[in-house]
CSV table of C-alpha atoms and ligand atoms in Angstrom, one decimal:
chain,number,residue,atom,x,y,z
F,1,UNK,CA,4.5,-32.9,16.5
F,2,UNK,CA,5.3,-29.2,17.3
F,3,UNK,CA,8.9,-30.0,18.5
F,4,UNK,CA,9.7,-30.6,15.2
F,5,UNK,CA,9.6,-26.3,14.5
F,6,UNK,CA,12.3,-24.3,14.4
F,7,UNK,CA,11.9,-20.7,15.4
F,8,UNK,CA,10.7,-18.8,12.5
F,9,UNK,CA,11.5,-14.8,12.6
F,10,UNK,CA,8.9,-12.2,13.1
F,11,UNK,CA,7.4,-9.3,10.3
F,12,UNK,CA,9.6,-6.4,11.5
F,13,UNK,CA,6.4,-3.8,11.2
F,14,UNK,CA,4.3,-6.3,13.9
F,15,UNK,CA,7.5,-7.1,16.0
F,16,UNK,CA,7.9,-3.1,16.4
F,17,UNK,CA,4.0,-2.9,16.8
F,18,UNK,CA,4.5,-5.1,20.1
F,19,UNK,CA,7.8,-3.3,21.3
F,20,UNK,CA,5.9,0.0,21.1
F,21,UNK,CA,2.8,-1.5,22.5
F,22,UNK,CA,5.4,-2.8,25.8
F,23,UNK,CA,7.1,0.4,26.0
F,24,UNK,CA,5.9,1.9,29.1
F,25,UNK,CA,7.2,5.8,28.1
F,26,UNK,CA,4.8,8.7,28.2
F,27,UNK,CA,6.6,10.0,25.5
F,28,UNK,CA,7.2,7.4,22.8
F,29,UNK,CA,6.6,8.1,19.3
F,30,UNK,CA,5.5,5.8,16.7
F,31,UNK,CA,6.2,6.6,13.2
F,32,UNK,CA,6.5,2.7,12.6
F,33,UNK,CA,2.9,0.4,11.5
F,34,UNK,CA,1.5,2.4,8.6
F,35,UNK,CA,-1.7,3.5,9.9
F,36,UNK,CA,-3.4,7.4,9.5
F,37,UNK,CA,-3.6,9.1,12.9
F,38,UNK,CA,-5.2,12.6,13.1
F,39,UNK,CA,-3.8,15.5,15.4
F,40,UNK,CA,-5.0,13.9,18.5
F,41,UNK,CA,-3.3,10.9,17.9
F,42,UNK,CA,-6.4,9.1,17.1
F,43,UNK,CA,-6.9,6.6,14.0
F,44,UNK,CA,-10.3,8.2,13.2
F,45,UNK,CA,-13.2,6.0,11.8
F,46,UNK,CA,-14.3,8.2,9.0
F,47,UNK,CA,-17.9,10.3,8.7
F,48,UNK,CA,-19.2,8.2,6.0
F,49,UNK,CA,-18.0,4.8,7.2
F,50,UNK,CA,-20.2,6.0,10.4
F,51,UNK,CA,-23.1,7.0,8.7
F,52,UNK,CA,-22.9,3.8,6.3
F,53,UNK,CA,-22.7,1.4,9.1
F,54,UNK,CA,-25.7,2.7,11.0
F,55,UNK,CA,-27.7,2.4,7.4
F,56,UNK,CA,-26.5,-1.1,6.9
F,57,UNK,CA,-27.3,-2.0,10.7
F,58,UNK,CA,-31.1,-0.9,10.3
F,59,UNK,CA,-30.7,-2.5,6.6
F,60,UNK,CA,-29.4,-5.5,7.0
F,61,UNK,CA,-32.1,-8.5,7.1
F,62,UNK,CA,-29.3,-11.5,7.2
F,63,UNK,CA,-26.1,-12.6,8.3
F,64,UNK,CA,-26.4,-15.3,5.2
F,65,UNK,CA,-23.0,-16.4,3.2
F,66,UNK,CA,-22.5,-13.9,0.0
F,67,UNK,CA,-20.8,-15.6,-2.2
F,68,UNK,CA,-16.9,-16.8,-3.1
F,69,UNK,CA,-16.7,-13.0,-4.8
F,70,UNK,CA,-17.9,-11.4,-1.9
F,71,UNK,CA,-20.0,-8.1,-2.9
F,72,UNK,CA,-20.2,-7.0,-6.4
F,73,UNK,CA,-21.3,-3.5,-5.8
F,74,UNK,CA,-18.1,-3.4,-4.0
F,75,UNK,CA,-16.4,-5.0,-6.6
F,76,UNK,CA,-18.3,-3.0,-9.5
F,77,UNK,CA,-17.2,0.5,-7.7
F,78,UNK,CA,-13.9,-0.8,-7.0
F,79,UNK,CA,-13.0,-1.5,-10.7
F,80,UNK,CA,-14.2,1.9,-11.3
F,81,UNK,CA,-12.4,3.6,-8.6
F,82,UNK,CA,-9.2,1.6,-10.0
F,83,UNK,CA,-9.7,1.5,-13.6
F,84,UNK,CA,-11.8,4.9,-13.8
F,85,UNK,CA,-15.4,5.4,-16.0
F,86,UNK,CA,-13.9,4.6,-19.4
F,87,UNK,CA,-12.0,0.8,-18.3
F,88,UNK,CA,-12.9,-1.8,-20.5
F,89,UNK,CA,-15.5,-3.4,-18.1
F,90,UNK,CA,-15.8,-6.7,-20.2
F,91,UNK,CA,-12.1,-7.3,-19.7
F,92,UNK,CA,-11.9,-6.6,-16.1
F,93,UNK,CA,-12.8,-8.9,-13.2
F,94,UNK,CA,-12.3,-8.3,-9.7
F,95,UNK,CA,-12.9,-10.4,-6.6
F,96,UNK,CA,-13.0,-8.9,-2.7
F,97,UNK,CA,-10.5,-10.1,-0.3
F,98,UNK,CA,-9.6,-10.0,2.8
F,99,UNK,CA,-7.2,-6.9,3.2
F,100,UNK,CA,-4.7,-6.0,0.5
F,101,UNK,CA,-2.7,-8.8,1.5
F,102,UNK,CA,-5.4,-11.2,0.9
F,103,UNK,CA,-5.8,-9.8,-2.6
F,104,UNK,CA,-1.5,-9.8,-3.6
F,105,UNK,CA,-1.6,-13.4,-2.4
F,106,UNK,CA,-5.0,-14.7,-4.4
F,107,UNK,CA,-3.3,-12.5,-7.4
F,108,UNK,CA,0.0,-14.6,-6.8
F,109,UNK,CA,-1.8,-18.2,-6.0
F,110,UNK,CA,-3.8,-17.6,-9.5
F,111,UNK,CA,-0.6,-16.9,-11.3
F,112,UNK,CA,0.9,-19.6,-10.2
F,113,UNK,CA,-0.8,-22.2,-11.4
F,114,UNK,CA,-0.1,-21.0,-14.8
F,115,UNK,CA,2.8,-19.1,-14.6
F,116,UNK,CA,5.4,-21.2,-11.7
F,117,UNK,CA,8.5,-20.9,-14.3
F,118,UNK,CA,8.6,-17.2,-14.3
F,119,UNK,CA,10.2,-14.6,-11.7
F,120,UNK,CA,9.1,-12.2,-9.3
F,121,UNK,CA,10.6,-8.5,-9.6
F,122,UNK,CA,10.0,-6.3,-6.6
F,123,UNK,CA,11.7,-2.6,-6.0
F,124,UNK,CA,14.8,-1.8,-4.0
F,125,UNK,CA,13.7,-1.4,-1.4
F,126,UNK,CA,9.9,-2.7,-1.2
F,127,UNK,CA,7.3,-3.2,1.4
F,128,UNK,CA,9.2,-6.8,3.9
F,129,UNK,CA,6.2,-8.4,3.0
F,130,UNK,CA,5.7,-8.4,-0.9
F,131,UNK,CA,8.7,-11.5,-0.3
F,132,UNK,CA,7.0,-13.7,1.8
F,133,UNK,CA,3.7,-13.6,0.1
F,134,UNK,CA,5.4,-14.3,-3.6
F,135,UNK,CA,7.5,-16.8,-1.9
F,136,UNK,CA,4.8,-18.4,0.0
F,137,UNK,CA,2.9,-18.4,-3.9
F,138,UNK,CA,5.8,-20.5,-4.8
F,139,UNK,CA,7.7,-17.9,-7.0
F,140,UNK,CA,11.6,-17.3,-6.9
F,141,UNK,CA,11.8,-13.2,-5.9
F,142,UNK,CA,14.1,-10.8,-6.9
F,143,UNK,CA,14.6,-6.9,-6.8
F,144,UNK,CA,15.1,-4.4,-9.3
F,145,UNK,CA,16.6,-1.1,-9.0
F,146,UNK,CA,14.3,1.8,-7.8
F,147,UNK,CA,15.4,4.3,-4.9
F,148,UNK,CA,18.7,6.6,-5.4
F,149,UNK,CA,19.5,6.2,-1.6
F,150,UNK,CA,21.6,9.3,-1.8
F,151,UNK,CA,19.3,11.8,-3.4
F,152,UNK,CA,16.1,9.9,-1.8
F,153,UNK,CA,14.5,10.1,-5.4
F,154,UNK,CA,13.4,7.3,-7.9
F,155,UNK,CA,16.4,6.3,-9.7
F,156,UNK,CA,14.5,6.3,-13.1
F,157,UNK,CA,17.7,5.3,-15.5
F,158,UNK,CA,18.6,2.2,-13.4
F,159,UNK,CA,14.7,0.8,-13.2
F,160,UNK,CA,14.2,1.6,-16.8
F,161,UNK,CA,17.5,0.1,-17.9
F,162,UNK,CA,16.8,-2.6,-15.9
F,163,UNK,CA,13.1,-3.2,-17.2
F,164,UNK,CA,14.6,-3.1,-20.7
F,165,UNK,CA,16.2,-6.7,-19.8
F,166,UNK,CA,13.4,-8.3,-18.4
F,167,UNK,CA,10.7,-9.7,-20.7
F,168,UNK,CA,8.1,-12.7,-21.1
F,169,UNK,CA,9.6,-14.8,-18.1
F,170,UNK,CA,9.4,-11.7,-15.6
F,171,UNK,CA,6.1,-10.4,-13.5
F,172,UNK,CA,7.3,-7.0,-12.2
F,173,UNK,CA,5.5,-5.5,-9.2
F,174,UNK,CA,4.9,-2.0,-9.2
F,175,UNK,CA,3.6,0.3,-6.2
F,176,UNK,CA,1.0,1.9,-8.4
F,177,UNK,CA,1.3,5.3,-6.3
F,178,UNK,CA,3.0,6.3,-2.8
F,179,UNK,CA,5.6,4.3,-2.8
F,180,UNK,CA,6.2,2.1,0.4
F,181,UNK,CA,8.7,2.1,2.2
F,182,UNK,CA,10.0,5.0,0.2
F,183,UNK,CA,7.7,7.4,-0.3
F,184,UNK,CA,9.6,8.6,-3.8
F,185,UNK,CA,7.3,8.8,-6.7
F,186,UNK,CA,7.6,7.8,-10.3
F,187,UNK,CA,6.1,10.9,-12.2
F,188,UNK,CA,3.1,10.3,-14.9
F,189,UNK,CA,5.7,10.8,-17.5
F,190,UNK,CA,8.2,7.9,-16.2
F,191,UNK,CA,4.7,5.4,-15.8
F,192,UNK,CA,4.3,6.2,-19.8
F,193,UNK,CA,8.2,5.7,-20.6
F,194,UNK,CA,7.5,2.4,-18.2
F,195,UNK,CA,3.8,1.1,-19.6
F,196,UNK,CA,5.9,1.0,-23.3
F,197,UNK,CA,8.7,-0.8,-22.2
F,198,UNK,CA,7.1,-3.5,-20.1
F,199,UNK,CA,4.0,-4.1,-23.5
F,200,UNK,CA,7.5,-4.0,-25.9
F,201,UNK,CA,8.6,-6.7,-23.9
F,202,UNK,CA,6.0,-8.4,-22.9
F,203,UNK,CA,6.7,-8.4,-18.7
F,204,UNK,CA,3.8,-9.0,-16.9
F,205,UNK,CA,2.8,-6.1,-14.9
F,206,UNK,CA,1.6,-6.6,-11.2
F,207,UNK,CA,0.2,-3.5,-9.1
F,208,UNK,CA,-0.5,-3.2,-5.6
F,209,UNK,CA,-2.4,-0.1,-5.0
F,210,UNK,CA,-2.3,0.3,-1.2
F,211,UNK,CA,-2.6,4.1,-0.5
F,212,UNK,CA,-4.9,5.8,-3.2
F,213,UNK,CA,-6.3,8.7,-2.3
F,214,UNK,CA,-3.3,9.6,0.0
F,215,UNK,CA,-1.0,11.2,-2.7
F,216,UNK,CA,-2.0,13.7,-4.8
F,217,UNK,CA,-5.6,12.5,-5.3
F,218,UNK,CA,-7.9,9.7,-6.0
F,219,UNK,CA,-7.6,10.1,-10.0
F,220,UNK,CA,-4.2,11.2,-9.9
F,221,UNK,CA,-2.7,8.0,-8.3
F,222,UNK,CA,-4.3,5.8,-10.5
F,223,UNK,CA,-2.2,7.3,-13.5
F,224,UNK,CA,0.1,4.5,-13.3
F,225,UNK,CA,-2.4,1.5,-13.6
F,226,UNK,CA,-4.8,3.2,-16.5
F,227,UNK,CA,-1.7,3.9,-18.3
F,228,UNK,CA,-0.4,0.1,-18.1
F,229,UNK,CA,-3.9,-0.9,-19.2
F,230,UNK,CA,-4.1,1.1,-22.4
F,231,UNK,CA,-0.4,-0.5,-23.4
F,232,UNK,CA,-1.0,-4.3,-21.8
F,233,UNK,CA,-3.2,-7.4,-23.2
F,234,UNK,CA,-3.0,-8.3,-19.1
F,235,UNK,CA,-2.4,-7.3,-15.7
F,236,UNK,CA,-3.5,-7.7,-11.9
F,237,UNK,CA,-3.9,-5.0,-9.4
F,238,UNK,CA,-4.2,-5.2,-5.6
F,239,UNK,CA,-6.3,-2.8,-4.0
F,240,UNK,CA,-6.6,-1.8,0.0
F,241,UNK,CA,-9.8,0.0,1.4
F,242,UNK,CA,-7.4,0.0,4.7
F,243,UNK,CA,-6.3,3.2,4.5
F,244,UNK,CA,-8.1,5.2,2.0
F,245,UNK,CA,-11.7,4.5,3.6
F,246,UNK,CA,-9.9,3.8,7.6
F,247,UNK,CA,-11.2,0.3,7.6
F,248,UNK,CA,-7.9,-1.7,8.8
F,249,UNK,CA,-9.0,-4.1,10.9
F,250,UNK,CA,-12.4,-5.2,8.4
F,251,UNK,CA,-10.1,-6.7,5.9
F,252,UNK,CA,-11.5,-4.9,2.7
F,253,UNK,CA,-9.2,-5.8,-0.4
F,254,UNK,CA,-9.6,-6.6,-3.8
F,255,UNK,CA,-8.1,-8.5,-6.2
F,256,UNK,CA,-8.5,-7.2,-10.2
F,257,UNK,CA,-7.3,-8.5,-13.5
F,258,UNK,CA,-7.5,-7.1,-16.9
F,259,UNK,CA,-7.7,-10.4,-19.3
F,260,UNK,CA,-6.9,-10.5,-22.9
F,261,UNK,CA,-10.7,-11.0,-24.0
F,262,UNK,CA,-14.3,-11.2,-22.1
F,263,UNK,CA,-13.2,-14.9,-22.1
F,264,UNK,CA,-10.0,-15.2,-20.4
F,265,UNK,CA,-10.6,-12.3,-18.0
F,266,UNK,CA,-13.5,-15.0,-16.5
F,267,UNK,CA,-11.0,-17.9,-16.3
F,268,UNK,CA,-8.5,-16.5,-14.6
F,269,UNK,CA,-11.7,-15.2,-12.4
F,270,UNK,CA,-12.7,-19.0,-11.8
F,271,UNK,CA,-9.3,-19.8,-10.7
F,272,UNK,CA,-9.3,-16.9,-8.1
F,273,UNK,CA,-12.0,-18.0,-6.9
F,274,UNK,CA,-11.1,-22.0,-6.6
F,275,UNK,CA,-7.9,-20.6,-4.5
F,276,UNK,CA,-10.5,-18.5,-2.0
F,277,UNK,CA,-12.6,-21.8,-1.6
F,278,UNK,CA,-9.5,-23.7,-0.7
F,279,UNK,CA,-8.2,-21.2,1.7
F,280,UNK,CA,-10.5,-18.7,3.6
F,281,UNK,CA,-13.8,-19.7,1.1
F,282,UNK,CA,-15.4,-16.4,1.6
F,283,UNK,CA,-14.2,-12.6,2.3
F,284,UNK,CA,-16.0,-10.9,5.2
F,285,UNK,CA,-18.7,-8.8,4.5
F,286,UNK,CA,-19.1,-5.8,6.5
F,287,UNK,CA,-16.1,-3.7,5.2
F,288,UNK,CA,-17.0,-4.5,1.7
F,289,UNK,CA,-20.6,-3.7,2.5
F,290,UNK,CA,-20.2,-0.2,3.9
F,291,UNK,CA,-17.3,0.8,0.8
F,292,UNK,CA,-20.6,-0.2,-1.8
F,293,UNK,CA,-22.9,2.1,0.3
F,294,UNK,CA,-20.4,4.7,0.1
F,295,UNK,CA,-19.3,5.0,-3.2
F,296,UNK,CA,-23.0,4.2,-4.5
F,297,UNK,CA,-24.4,7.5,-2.2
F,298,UNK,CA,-23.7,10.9,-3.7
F,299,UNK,CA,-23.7,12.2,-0.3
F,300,UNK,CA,-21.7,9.7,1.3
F,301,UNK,CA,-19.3,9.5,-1.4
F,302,UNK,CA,-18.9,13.4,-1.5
F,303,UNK,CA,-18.3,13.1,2.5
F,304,UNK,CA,-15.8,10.1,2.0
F,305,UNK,CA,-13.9,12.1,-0.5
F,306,UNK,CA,-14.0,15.2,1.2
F,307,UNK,CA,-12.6,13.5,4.7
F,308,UNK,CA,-9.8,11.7,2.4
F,309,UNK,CA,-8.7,15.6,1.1
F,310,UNK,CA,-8.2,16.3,4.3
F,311,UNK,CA,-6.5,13.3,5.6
F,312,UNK,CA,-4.0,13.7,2.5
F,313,UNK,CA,-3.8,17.7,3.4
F,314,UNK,CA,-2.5,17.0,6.8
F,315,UNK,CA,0.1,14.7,5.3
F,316,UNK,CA,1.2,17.3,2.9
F,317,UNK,CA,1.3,19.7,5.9
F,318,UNK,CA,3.3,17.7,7.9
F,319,UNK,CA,5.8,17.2,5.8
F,320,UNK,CA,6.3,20.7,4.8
F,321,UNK,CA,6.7,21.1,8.2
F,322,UNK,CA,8.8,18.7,9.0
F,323,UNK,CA,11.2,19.7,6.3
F,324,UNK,CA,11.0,23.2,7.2
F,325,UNK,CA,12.0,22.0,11.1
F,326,UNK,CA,14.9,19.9,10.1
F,327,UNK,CA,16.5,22.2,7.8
F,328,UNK,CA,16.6,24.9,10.8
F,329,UNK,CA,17.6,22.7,13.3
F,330,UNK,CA,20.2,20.9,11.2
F,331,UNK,CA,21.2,23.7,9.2
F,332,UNK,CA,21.1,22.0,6.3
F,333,UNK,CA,19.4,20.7,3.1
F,334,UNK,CA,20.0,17.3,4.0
F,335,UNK,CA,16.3,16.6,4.8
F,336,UNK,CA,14.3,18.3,2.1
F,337,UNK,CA,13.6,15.7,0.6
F,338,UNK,CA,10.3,14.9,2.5
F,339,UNK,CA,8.8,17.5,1.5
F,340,UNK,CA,8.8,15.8,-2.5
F,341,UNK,CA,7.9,12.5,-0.7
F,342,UNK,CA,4.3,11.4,-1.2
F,343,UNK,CA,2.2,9.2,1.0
F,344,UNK,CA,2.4,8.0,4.3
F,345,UNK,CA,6.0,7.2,4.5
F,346,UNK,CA,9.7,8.5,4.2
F,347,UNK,CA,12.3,6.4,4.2
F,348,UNK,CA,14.8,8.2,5.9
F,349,UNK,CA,17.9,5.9,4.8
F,350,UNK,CA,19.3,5.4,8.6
F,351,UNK,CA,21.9,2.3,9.8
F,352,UNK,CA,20.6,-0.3,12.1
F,353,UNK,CA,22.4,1.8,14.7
F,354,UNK,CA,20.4,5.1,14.1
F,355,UNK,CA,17.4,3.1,14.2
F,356,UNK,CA,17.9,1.7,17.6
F,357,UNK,CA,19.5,4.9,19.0
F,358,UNK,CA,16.0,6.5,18.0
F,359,UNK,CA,14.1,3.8,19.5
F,360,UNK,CA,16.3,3.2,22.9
F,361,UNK,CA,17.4,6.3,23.6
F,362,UNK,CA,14.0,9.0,22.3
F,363,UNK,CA,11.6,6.4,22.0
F,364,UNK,CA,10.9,6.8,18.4
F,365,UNK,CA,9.9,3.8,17.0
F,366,UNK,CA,10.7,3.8,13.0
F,367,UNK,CA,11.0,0.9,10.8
F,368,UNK,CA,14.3,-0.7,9.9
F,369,UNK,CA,16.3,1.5,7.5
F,370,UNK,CA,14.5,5.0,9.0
F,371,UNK,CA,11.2,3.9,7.2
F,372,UNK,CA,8.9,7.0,9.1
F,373,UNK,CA,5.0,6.8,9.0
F,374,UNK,CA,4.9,10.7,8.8
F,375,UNK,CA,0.9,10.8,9.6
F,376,UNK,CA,2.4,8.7,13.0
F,377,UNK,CA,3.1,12.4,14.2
F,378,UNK,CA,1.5,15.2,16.3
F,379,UNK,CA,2.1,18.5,14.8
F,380,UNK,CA,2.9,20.1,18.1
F,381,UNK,CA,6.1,19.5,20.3
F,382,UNK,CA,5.7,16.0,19.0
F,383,UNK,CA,7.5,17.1,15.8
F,384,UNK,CA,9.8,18.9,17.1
F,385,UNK,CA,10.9,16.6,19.4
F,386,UNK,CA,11.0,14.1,16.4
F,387,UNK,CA,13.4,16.3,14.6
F,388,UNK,CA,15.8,16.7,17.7
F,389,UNK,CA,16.0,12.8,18.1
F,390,UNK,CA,16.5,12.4,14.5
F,391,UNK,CA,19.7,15.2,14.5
F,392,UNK,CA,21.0,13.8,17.1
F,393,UNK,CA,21.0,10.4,16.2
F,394,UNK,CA,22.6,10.8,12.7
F,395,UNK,CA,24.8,14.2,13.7
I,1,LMR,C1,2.8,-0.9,6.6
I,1,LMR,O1,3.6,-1.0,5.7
I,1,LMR,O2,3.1,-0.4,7.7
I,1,LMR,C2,1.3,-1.3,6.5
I,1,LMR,O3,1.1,-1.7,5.2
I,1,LMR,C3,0.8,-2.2,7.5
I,1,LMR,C4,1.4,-3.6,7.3
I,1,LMR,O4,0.6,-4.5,7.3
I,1,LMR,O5,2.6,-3.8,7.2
């Protein structure tokens, strides 16, 4: 059977996660897989999470199935978290998933089965793996203009022009805050310029909320998606707990929709839900579990939040830094620009060739086109050294 494969090529962020993993230098530095390290290099778990699983250990009296939906006081907070106090609870359903990837691709299945004619729009550039999960769905998958490569900013008249031609046969996938691989940010006025455009003509509007909490804050980078849903009948949003509550390897997702009516909203639920039982039937619990004791303790919540301020601090710091470092020891401006950046990543806009020369000659290990994890970095020689590799390779 097998011999019938032909090789098939590997994600570029796992491939480097393996080549840094084999790479027996002392000194390597990995700005590559987007995951939150702290000043020691560690991925912390955080203080609540800690707390909240040695409540649900001496809680827990079964190990029993929960349900296609997973846990609705994960699912109830989620929606809030997402959608804020005021969302329109009777329109809005959401299911837990397994990761944020689980949640894009139930969002996709579901649409899908009702939606095959219509296309994909993703940013240029996007996260490598928003195509093979649309694809994968079934959908055709194109890109629309959204990164000035020379400035490094959001090239705001070409997405906009562009979203002006796209209407009822288009879903359009937004990052809903720190962009990925970019790190360039659409401000709150360019979301409202965006929201009026895509309800005028009629695009469906698909968010995947990966990182919220790690830009400005946990209100502030939801801007994007409450906006859309005061302007849209409909919408989906993936949301990650990876990052924002350090839970990568539980697989804590969700997958939301805003329907047109109390009615639809369950529908398209039920269909979710038929595509979970076909696929991985349930999501797993214990994430989910510890995110609804956290966001449903005062204390714990206040700790979570508290933790996440200073997570997104130490990004903020380290790129100031970093800005400051490369403009002294390049002499220019050229590099300033991560300083606006917001999130984990910058994309640095580097050829293949830089990118290698980084990797094989300073052992920095950055995704293709200089995409840099900035939370990847030690704020001690560590960024320095960064900064000399970088100047070198692109001097
Ligand atoms: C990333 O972009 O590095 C993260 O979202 C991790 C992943 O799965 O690619």
């Amino acid at each position: 059977m097998f011999e019938k494969f032909e090789p098939t090529p590997q994600d570029p962020i796992i491939k480097l996660m393996g080549m840094f993993r084999e790479d027996p230098r002392d000194d390597k530095i990995d700005v590559g897989v987007g995951v939150f390290r702290d000043n020691n290099g560690q991925t912390p778990i955080m203080q609540a999470v800690r707390m909240a699983e040695d409540r649900l250990h001496d809680q827990q009296t079964t190990k029993a199935y929960v349900g296609l939906a997973g846990d609705e006081v994960f699912n109830t907070e989620i929606t809030k978290l997402v959608f804020g106090h005021d969302a329109d609870m009777d329109r809005i359903r959401a299911v837990q998933t397994p990761g944020g990837c689980g949640a894009l691709r139930m969002l996709s299945d579901m649409l899908y089965r009702i939606a095959s004619d219509r296309k994909f729009w993703v940013s240029d550039p996007t996260w490598g793996n928003h195509y093979p999960i649309f694809r994968q769905s079934g959908f055709e998958v194109d890109a629309y203009p959204y990164l000035n490569r020379e400035s490094k900013t959001v090239n705001v008249d070409a997405l906009m022009e562009k979203l002006s031609t796209l209407g009822k046969q288009d879903i359009v996938v937004f990052h809903a805050c720190c962009h990925n691989p970019s790190g360039a940010e659409l401000q709150p006025g360019d979301w409202d310029d965006i929201a009026k455009v895509v309800a005028k003509n009629g695009i469906f509007p698909y968010f995947d909320m990966a990182y919220q909490g790690f830009g400005n804050s946990l209100e502030d980078d939801a801007y994007s998606i409450r906006t859309m849903a005061k302007e849209v009948e409909s919408m989906v949003v993936a949301s990650s707990c990876s990052k924002n509550f350090g839970l990568y390897r539980d697989r804590v997702g969700c997958s939301l929709l805003l329907g047109e009516s109390k009615e639809t909203a369950d529908i398209a639920r039920a269909h979710i839900l038929s595509n979970a039982r076909s696929s991985y039937s349930m999501p797993p619990d214990h994430g989910a579990a510890l995110v609804g004791l956290i966001m449903t303790d005062p204390e714990l919540k206040m700790n979570w939040e508290n933790e996440l301020g200073e997570m997104r601090a130490r990004m903020l710091s380290l790129r100031n830094k970093m800005s400051i470092v490369l403009k002294e020891k390049s002499n220019s401006d050229r590099w300033d620009f991560i300083a606006d950046h917001r999130g984990m990543f910058s994309l640095l806009v580097l050829t293949d060739e830089e990118v290698e020369s980084l990797r094989n000659d300073h052992g920095v290990y950055a995704v293709a086109g200089g995409r840099i994890n900035i939370a990847g970095l030690k704020d001690d020689d560590q960024l320095n050294r960064f900064a000399d590799a970088l100047i070198s390779v692109t001097r």
